[in-house]
PDB file of C-alpha atoms and ligand atoms in Angstrom:
ATOM      1  CA  MET A   1     137.824  92.942  66.703  1.00 95.00           C
ATOM      2  CA  ARG A   2     135.536  90.368  65.145  1.00 98.00           C
ATOM      3  CA  ILE A   3     134.952  86.898  66.563  1.00 98.00           C
ATOM      4  CA  GLU A   4     133.447  83.977  64.673  1.00 98.00           C
ATOM      5  CA  VAL A   5     132.557  80.839  66.594  1.00 98.00           C
ATOM      6  CA  LEU A   6     132.166  77.880  64.240  1.00 98.00           C
ATOM      7  CA  ASP A   7     130.924  74.353  64.954  1.00 97.00           C
ATOM      8  CA  ASP A   8     134.174  72.436  65.030  1.00 98.00           C
ATOM      9  CA  ALA A   9     137.845  72.298  64.079  1.00 98.00           C
ATOM     10  CA  ALA A  10     137.006  71.166  60.542  1.00 98.00           C
ATOM     11  CA  ALA A  11     134.903  74.286  60.000  1.00 98.00           C
ATOM     12  CA  VAL A  12     137.766  76.452  61.348  1.00 98.00           C
ATOM     13  CA  ALA A  13     140.165  74.822  58.869  1.00 98.00           C
ATOM     14  CA  MET A  14     137.831  75.475  55.933  1.00 98.00           C
ATOM     15  CA  ARG A  15     137.257  79.073  56.997  1.00 98.00           C
ATOM     16  CA  LEU A  16     140.979  79.635  57.343  1.00 98.00           C
ATOM     17  CA  ALA A  17     141.637  78.127  53.920  1.00 98.00           C
ATOM     18  CA  ASP A  18     138.967  80.437  52.459  1.00 98.00           C
ATOM     19  CA  ILE A  19     140.507  83.511  54.101  1.00 98.00           C
ATOM     20  CA  ILE A  20     144.039  82.686  52.939  1.00 98.00           C
ATOM     21  CA  CYS A  21     142.856  81.917  49.382  1.00 98.00           C
ATOM     22  CA  GLU A  22     140.881  85.134  49.314  1.00 98.00           C
ATOM     23  CA  ALA A  23     143.982  87.084  50.306  1.00 98.00           C
ATOM     24  CA  VAL A  24     145.882  85.845  47.239  1.00 98.00           C
ATOM     25  CA  GLN A  25     142.862  86.241  44.974  1.00 97.00           C
ATOM     26  CA  THR A  26     142.656  89.892  45.988  1.00 97.00           C
ATOM     27  CA  LYS A  27     146.418  90.357  45.799  1.00 98.00           C
ATOM     28  CA  PRO A  28     148.306  87.573  43.981  1.00 98.00           C
ATOM     29  CA  ASP A  29     151.657  88.818  45.307  1.00 98.00           C
ATOM     30  CA  ALA A  30     150.377  88.966  48.891  1.00 98.00           C
ATOM     31  CA  ARG A  31     152.829  88.637  51.738  1.00 98.00           C
ATOM     32  CA  LEU A  32     151.498  86.140  54.226  1.00 98.00           C
ATOM     33  CA  GLY A  33     152.656  85.362  57.750  1.00 98.00           C
ATOM     34  CA  LEU A  34     151.724  81.757  58.466  1.00 98.00           C
ATOM     35  CA  PRO A  35     152.192  79.988  61.796  1.00 98.00           C
ATOM     36  CA  THR A  36     153.254  76.503  62.760  1.00 97.00           C
ATOM     37  CA  GLY A  37     151.469  74.349  65.358  1.00 94.00           C
ATOM     38  CA  ASN A  38     148.835  71.663  65.314  1.00 94.00           C
ATOM     39  CA  THR A  39     145.902  73.990  64.735  1.00 96.00           C
ATOM     40  CA  PRO A  40     146.705  75.142  61.163  1.00 98.00           C
ATOM     41  CA  ILE A  41     147.650  71.712  59.790  1.00 98.00           C
ATOM     42  CA  ALA A  42     144.149  70.845  58.553  1.00 98.00           C
ATOM     43  CA  ALA A  43     143.834  74.244  56.866  1.00 98.00           C
ATOM     44  CA  TYR A  44     147.214  73.798  55.176  1.00 98.00           C
ATOM     45  CA  MET A  45     146.123  70.371  53.916  1.00 98.00           C
ATOM     46  CA  GLU A  46     142.992  71.948  52.470  1.00 98.00           C
ATOM     47  CA  LEU A  47     145.069  74.691  50.828  1.00 98.00           C
ATOM     48  CA  ALA A  48     147.388  72.090  49.285  1.00 98.00           C
ATOM     49  CA  ARG A  49     144.342  70.232  47.978  1.00 98.00           C
ATOM     50  CA  ARG A  50     143.045  73.435  46.382  1.00 97.00           C
ATOM     51  CA  VAL A  51     146.430  74.229  44.823  1.00 98.00           C
ATOM     52  CA  GLU A  52     146.566  70.702  43.421  1.00 97.00           C
ATOM     53  CA  ALA A  53     143.045  71.100  42.005  1.00 97.00           C
ATOM     54  CA  GLY A  54     143.903  74.471  40.454  1.00 95.00           C
ATOM     55  CA  ALA A  55     141.581  76.280  42.865  1.00 95.00           C
ATOM     56  CA  GLY A  56     144.332  78.184  44.635  1.00 95.00           C
ATOM     57  CA  ASP A  57     147.496  79.796  43.336  1.00 97.00           C
ATOM     58  CA  PHE A  58     150.307  81.000  45.601  1.00 98.00           C
ATOM     59  CA  SER A  59     152.963  81.190  42.903  1.00 98.00           C
ATOM     60  CA  ARG A  60     153.339  84.959  43.288  1.00 98.00           C
ATOM     61  CA  ALA A  61     152.832  85.062  47.060  1.00 98.00           C
ATOM     62  CA  ASP A  62     155.538  85.170  49.702  1.00 98.00           C
ATOM     63  CA  VAL A  63     155.139  83.238  52.929  1.00 98.00           C
ATOM     64  CA  PHE A  64     156.935  84.320  56.094  1.00 98.00           C
ATOM     65  CA  ALA A  65     157.480  82.317  59.241  1.00 98.00           C
ATOM     66  CA  ILE A  66     156.781  84.334  62.379  1.00 98.00           C
ATOM     67  CA  ASP A  67     159.176  82.485  64.679  1.00 98.00           C
ATOM     68  CA  GLU A  68     161.781  79.708  64.787  1.00 98.00           C
ATOM     69  CA  PHE A  69     163.838  77.852  67.340  1.00 98.00           C
ATOM     70  CA  CYS A  70     167.479  78.734  67.984  1.00 98.00           C
ATOM     71  CA  ASP A  71     170.346  76.286  68.382  1.00 97.00           C
ATOM     72  CA  ALA A  72     169.176  73.706  65.841  1.00 98.00           C
ATOM     73  CA  ALA A  73     169.914  72.825  62.222  1.00 97.00           C
ATOM     74  CA  ARG A  74     167.465  73.564  59.410  1.00 94.00           C
ATOM     75  CA  THR A  75     167.034  69.809  59.102  1.00 96.00           C
ATOM     76  CA  THR A  76     166.376  69.147  62.810  1.00 97.00           C
ATOM     77  CA  PRO A  77     162.953  67.504  63.164  1.00 96.00           C
ATOM     78  CA  GLY A  78     160.709  69.770  65.215  1.00 97.00           C
ATOM     79  CA  THR A  79     162.013  73.073  63.858  1.00 98.00           C
ATOM     80  CA  ASN A  80     159.567  75.350  62.126  1.00 97.00           C
ATOM     81  CA  THR A  81     161.610  75.044  58.936  1.00 96.00           C
ATOM     82  CA  MET A  82     160.869  71.314  58.950  1.00 97.00           C
ATOM     83  CA  PHE A  83     157.221  71.958  59.804  1.00 97.00           C
ATOM     84  CA  TYR A  84     156.715  74.044  56.658  1.00 97.00           C
ATOM     85  CA  ARG A  85     158.513  71.444  54.580  1.00 96.00           C
ATOM     86  CA  GLU A  86     156.190  68.779  55.907  1.00 96.00           C
ATOM     87  CA  HIS A  87     152.848  70.567  56.139  1.00 97.00           C
ATOM     88  CA  LEU A  88     152.754  73.555  53.825  1.00 97.00           C
ATOM     89  CA  ALA A  89     152.598  72.215  50.265  1.00 97.00           C
ATOM     90  CA  ILE A  90     151.174  75.330  48.619  1.00 97.00           C
ATOM     91  CA  ARG A  91     154.178  76.193  46.414  1.00 96.00           C
ATOM     92  CA  PRO A  92     154.541  79.904  47.175  1.00 98.00           C
ATOM     93  CA  ARG A  93     156.940  82.131  45.228  1.00 98.00           C
ATOM     94  CA  ALA A  94     159.182  81.947  48.280  1.00 97.00           C
ATOM     95  CA  LEU A  95     159.055  80.709  51.845  1.00 97.00           C
ATOM     96  CA  HIS A  96     161.064  82.865  54.237  1.00 98.00           C
ATOM     97  CA  CYS A  97     162.014  81.218  57.495  1.00 98.00           C
ATOM     98  CA  PRO A  98     164.674  82.332  59.974  1.00 98.00           C
ATOM     99  CA  ASN A  99     167.697  80.076  60.105  1.00 98.00           C
ATOM    100  CA  PRO A 100     167.680  78.092  63.378  1.00 98.00           C
ATOM    101  CA  SER A 101     171.457  77.739  63.217  1.00 98.00           C
ATOM    102  CA  ALA A 102     172.130  81.461  62.780  1.00 98.00           C
ATOM    103  CA  GLU A 103     175.304  82.287  64.691  1.00 97.00           C
ATOM    104  CA  ASP A 104     173.916  85.568  65.963  1.00 98.00           C
ATOM    105  CA  PRO A 105     170.179  84.858  66.235  1.00 98.00           C
ATOM    106  CA  ALA A 106     169.389  88.314  67.671  1.00 98.00           C
ATOM    107  CA  ALA A 107     170.893  90.073  64.633  1.00 98.00           C
ATOM    108  CA  HIS A 108     169.398  87.452  62.314  1.00 98.00           C
ATOM    109  CA  ILE A 109     165.790  87.848  63.487  1.00 98.00           C
ATOM    110  CA  ALA A 110     166.110  91.651  63.597  1.00 98.00           C
ATOM    111  CA  ALA A 111     167.234  91.591  59.947  1.00 98.00           C
ATOM    112  CA  PHE A 112     164.405  89.182  59.098  1.00 98.00           C
ATOM    113  CA  ALA A 113     161.816  91.591  60.573  1.00 98.00           C
ATOM    114  CA  GLU A 114     163.472  94.551  58.874  1.00 98.00           C
ATOM    115  CA  ALA A 115     163.270  92.766  55.510  1.00 98.00           C
ATOM    116  CA  ILE A 116     159.523  92.237  56.044  1.00 98.00           C
ATOM    117  CA  ARG A 117     159.107  95.940  56.820  1.00 97.00           C
ATOM    118  CA  ARG A 118     161.206  97.066  53.860  1.00 97.00           C
ATOM    119  CA  GLY A 119     159.168  94.829  51.554  1.00 96.00           C
ATOM    120  CA  GLY A 120     155.973  96.579  52.608  1.00 96.00           C
ATOM    121  CA  GLY A 121     154.900  94.512  55.613  1.00 98.00           C
ATOM    122  CA  LEU A 122     152.557  91.546  55.854  1.00 98.00           C
ATOM    123  CA  ASP A 123     149.188  91.769  54.125  1.00 98.00           C
ATOM    124  CA  LEU A 124     147.778  88.990  56.273  1.00 98.00           C
ATOM    125  CA  CYS A 125     149.230  87.388  59.363  1.00 98.00           C
ATOM    126  CA  VAL A 126     147.640  84.220  60.692  1.00 98.00           C
ATOM    127  CA  LEU A 127     148.326  83.447  64.334  1.00 98.00           C
ATOM    128  CA  GLY A 128     147.626  80.668  66.763  1.00 97.00           C
ATOM    129  CA  ILE A 129     147.741  81.200  70.488  1.00 96.00           C
ATOM    130  CA  GLY A 130     149.360  79.059  73.123  1.00 91.00           C
ATOM    131  CA  ARG A 131     147.746  78.246  76.428  1.00 90.00           C
ATOM    132  CA  THR A 132     149.964  80.892  78.017  1.00 90.00           C
ATOM    133  CA  GLY A 133     148.525  83.488  75.632  1.00 95.00           C
ATOM    134  CA  HIS A 134     151.668  83.654  73.533  1.00 96.00           C
ATOM    135  CA  ILE A 135     151.544  84.792  69.920  1.00 98.00           C
ATOM    136  CA  ALA A 136     154.458  83.562  67.837  1.00 98.00           C
ATOM    137  CA  PHE A 137     157.121  83.110  70.570  1.00 97.00           C
ATOM    138  CA  ASN A 138     156.033  86.213  72.467  1.00 97.00           C
ATOM    139  CA  GLU A 139     155.623  84.598  75.850  1.00 95.00           C
ATOM    140  CA  PRO A 140     153.964  86.225  78.896  1.00 96.00           C
ATOM    141  CA  GLY A 141     155.868  89.386  79.779  1.00 97.00           C
ATOM    142  CA  SER A 142     156.039  90.535  76.134  1.00 98.00           C
ATOM    143  CA  ALA A 143     155.382  94.262  75.876  1.00 98.00           C
ATOM    144  CA  ARG A 144     153.178  95.936  73.280  1.00 98.00           C
ATOM    145  CA  ASP A 145     156.258  97.556  71.755  1.00 98.00           C
ATOM    146  CA  SER A 146     158.436  94.436  71.756  1.00 98.00           C
ATOM    147  CA  ARG A 147     160.344  93.871  68.536  1.00 98.00           C
ATOM    148  CA  ALA A 148     161.951  90.867  66.867  1.00 98.00           C
ATOM    149  CA  ARG A 149     164.298  89.234  69.351  1.00 98.00           C
ATOM    150  CA  VAL A 150     165.607  86.081  70.982  1.00 98.00           C
ATOM    151  CA  VAL A 151     163.421  84.740  73.792  1.00 97.00           C
ATOM    152  CA  ALA A 152     163.660  82.058  76.465  1.00 96.00           C
ATOM    153  CA  LEU A 153     160.874  79.555  75.876  1.00 94.00           C
ATOM    154  CA  THR A 154     158.566  78.639  78.756  1.00 90.00           C
ATOM    155  CA  GLU A 155     158.507  75.054  79.941  1.00 92.00           C
ATOM    156  CA  LEU A 156     154.889  74.799  78.762  1.00 88.00           C
ATOM    157  CA  SER A 157     155.872  75.847  75.258  1.00 89.00           C
ATOM    158  CA  ARG A 158     158.861  73.512  75.220  1.00 94.00           C
ATOM    159  CA  ALA A 159     156.674  70.636  76.418  1.00 94.00           C
ATOM    160  CA  ALA A 160     154.203  71.343  73.605  1.00 91.00           C
ATOM    161  CA  HIS A 161     157.021  70.674  71.118  1.00 95.00           C
ATOM    162  CA  ALA A 162     158.594  67.648  72.828  1.00 96.00           C
ATOM    163  CA  GLU A 163     156.910  65.131  70.573  1.00 96.00           C
ATOM    164  CA  ASN A 164     158.067  66.865  67.381  1.00 96.00           C
ATOM    165  CA  PHE A 165     161.667  67.042  68.582  1.00 97.00           C
ATOM    166  CA  GLY A 166     161.611  63.467  69.868  1.00 97.00           C
ATOM    167  CA  SER A 167     161.847  64.310  73.575  1.00 97.00           C
ATOM    168  CA  LEU A 168     161.689  67.315  75.901  1.00 98.00           C
ATOM    169  CA  ASP A 169     165.456  67.537  76.370  1.00 97.00           C
ATOM    170  CA  LYS A 170     165.906  67.950  72.608  1.00 97.00           C
ATOM    171  CA  VAL A 171     163.660  71.046  72.487  1.00 98.00           C
ATOM    172  CA  PRO A 172     165.860  74.163  72.334  1.00 98.00           C
ATOM    173  CA  SER A 173     165.455  76.546  75.250  1.00 97.00           C
ATOM    174  CA  ARG A 174     165.606  79.656  73.055  1.00 97.00           C
ATOM    175  CA  GLY A 175     163.580  80.874  70.125  1.00 98.00           C
ATOM    176  CA  MET A 176     163.579  83.808  67.703  1.00 98.00           C
ATOM    177  CA  THR A 177     160.350  85.666  67.160  1.00 98.00           C
ATOM    178  CA  LEU A 178     158.779  88.652  65.509  1.00 98.00           C
ATOM    179  CA  GLY A 179     157.782  90.968  68.333  1.00 98.00           C
ATOM    180  CA  VAL A 180     154.277  92.042  69.305  1.00 98.00           C
ATOM    181  CA  ALA A 181     154.831  95.421  67.600  1.00 98.00           C
ATOM    182  CA  ASP A 182     156.014  93.664  64.418  1.00 98.00           C
ATOM    183  CA  LEU A 183     152.937  91.428  64.353  1.00 98.00           C
ATOM    184  CA  LEU A 184     150.598  94.377  64.957  1.00 98.00           C
ATOM    185  CA  GLU A 185     152.020  96.064  61.834  1.00 98.00           C
ATOM    186  CA  SER A 186     150.350  93.393  59.658  1.00 98.00           C
ATOM    187  CA  ARG A 187     147.490  94.865  57.666  1.00 98.00           C
ATOM    188  CA  ALA A 188     145.099  92.083  58.702  1.00 98.00           C
ATOM    189  CA  ILE A 189     145.379  89.457  61.418  1.00 98.00           C
ATOM    190  CA  VAL A 190     143.455  86.217  61.802  1.00 98.00           C
ATOM    191  CA  VAL A 191     143.744  84.191  64.992  1.00 98.00           C
ATOM    192  CA  MET A 192     142.597  80.594  64.798  1.00 98.00           C
ATOM    193  CA  VAL A 193     141.949  78.615  67.954  1.00 98.00           C
ATOM    194  CA  THR A 194     140.425  75.211  68.565  1.00 98.00           C
ATOM    195  CA  GLY A 195     139.845  73.071  71.647  1.00 98.00           C
ATOM    196  CA  ALA A 196     138.393  73.441  75.130  1.00 97.00           C
ATOM    197  CA  HIS A 197     141.892  73.753  76.636  1.00 96.00           C
ATOM    198  CA  LYS A 198     142.166  77.192  74.996  1.00 97.00           C
ATOM    199  CA  ALA A 199     138.740  78.538  76.094  1.00 97.00           C
ATOM    200  CA  ASP A 200     140.067  80.378  79.154  1.00 97.00           C
ATOM    201  CA  ILE A 201     142.958  82.030  77.353  1.00 97.00           C
ATOM    202  CA  VAL A 202     140.700  83.072  74.456  1.00 98.00           C
ATOM    203  CA  ARG A 203     138.391  84.741  76.921  1.00 98.00           C
ATOM    204  CA  ALA A 204     141.281  86.478  78.702  1.00 98.00           C
ATOM    205  CA  ALA A 205     142.806  87.642  75.415  1.00 98.00           C
ATOM    206  CA  THR A 206     139.599  88.993  73.907  1.00 98.00           C
ATOM    207  CA  LYS A 207     137.630  90.208  76.934  1.00 97.00           C
ATOM    208  CA  GLY A 208     140.273  90.801  79.582  1.00 97.00           C
ATOM    209  CA  PRO A 209     142.554  93.810  80.013  1.00 98.00           C
ATOM    210  CA  MET A 210     145.408  94.364  77.583  1.00 98.00           C
ATOM    211  CA  THR A 211     148.475  93.184  79.419  1.00 98.00           C
ATOM    212  CA  ALA A 212     151.930  91.797  78.756  1.00 98.00           C
ATOM    213  CA  GLU A 213     150.902  88.829  80.903  1.00 98.00           C
ATOM    214  CA  VAL A 214     148.566  87.751  78.056  1.00 98.00           C
ATOM    215  CA  PRO A 215     150.465  88.777  74.914  1.00 98.00           C
ATOM    216  CA  ALA A 216     147.490  87.899  72.661  1.00 98.00           C
ATOM    217  CA  SER A 217     145.485  90.605  74.465  1.00 98.00           C
ATOM    218  CA  TRP A 218     147.540  93.237  72.565  1.00 98.00           C
ATOM    219  CA  LEU A 219     145.650  92.175  69.455  1.00 98.00           C
ATOM    220  CA  GLN A 220     142.664  94.134  70.815  1.00 98.00           C
ATOM    221  CA  GLU A 221     144.549  97.245  69.631  1.00 95.00           C
ATOM    222  CA  HIS A 222     144.545  96.160  65.982  1.00 98.00           C
ATOM    223  CA  ASP A 223     141.728  97.446  63.802  1.00 97.00           C
ATOM    224  CA  ASP A 224     141.483  94.432  61.487  1.00 98.00           C
ATOM    225  CA  VAL A 225     141.672  91.312  63.604  1.00 98.00           C
ATOM    226  CA  LEU A 226     139.399  88.316  63.225  1.00 98.00           C
ATOM    227  CA  TRP A 227     139.261  85.453  65.711  1.00 98.00           C
ATOM    228  CA  VAL A 228     138.070  82.161  64.204  1.00 98.00           C
ATOM    229  CA  LEU A 229     137.187  79.717  66.959  1.00 98.00           C
ATOM    230  CA  ASP A 230     135.579  76.345  67.204  1.00 98.00           C
ATOM    231  CA  ALA A 231     132.729  75.973  69.695  1.00 98.00           C
ATOM    232  CA  ASP A 232     135.049  74.513  72.347  1.00 98.00           C
ATOM    233  CA  ALA A 233     137.569  77.362  72.186  1.00 98.00           C
ATOM    234  CA  GLY A 234     134.723  79.882  72.147  1.00 98.00           C
ATOM    235  CA  ALA A 235     132.871  78.313  75.076  1.00 97.00           C
ATOM    236  CA  GLY A 236     134.019  80.963  77.572  1.00 94.00           C
ATOM    237  CA  LEU A 237     132.627  83.741  75.393  1.00 94.00           C
ATOM    238  CA  THR A 238     129.237  82.120  74.868  1.00 71.00           C
ATOM    239  CA  ALA A 239     128.798  81.395  78.555  1.00 57.00           C
ATOM    240  CA  LYS A 240     129.484  85.043  79.373  1.00 49.00           C
ATOM    241  CA  SER A 241     127.103  86.397  76.748  1.00 45.00           C
ATOM    242  CA  LYS A 242     124.276  84.334  78.269  1.00 41.00           C
ATOM    243  CA  GLU A 243     124.774  85.819  81.729  1.00 39.00           C
TER     244      GLU A 243
HETATM  245  P1  LIG B   1     148.979  74.699  68.629  1.00 65.47           P
HETATM  246  O1  LIG B   1     149.987  75.878  68.967  1.00 65.47           O
HETATM  247  O2  LIG B   1     148.290  75.080  67.350  1.00 65.47           O
HETATM  248  O3  LIG B   1     149.856  73.503  68.453  1.00 65.47           O
HETATM  249  O4  LIG B   1     148.042  74.607  69.786  1.00 65.47           O
HETATM  250  C1  LIG B   1     149.523  77.189  68.969  1.00 65.47           C
HETATM  251  C2  LIG B   1     150.611  78.084  69.505  1.00 65.47           C
HETATM  252  O5  LIG B   1     151.315  77.682  70.441  1.00 65.47           O
HETATM  253  O6  LIG B   1     150.750  79.186  68.983  1.00 65.47           O
END
């Protein structure tokens, strides 16, 4: 596990854009898992700028969502489908996102994960982490061997999406997610985290025991994982190393 602590969120966004561009330079038909959330937005803007300027080319790359809400339409504001439409203007060969209105979401997300596996897996999976330590929608309690499935979202996670859906009561209570085991099958993983409110969970995930209570801690088992943090998110690590 490697950890880079950069000055600020802007530096994290640039670093992330560099890493994602490098992945498609090395392998133009790379298969990328890209997350939603507030953290990656600046990096996605930078990537779009590079594509526009001819400095990045995703036309042969496939992008995969790693989770989606259930019980919503593809056009419902707040869904991950809408997030990609709004924030990810990199023109990949294809963007694969689970259908939030799938009638049988359990079968749908299992087939989605199986299609990723059959296609050769993800070359690079970018992840954010929630304050509960979730990765994708793998909330606390998610086992190391958990697979793609339907999950009940925690109130904290639902609250984090209230603004995008318009209000808390509009946020679905269920989501579909790739499982921890699915995510760990990615050839390389990059976790990006910014903000002081994530410092404690970053410390628990990287320095604490591997436990289902902190799903991001399972990433310690992967042999090519890079954490890219801003100084605020990395504050817990720095304080410890000075002890
Ligand atoms: P955020 O979400 O980037 O909006 O903080 C991260 C996550 O919940 O995975």
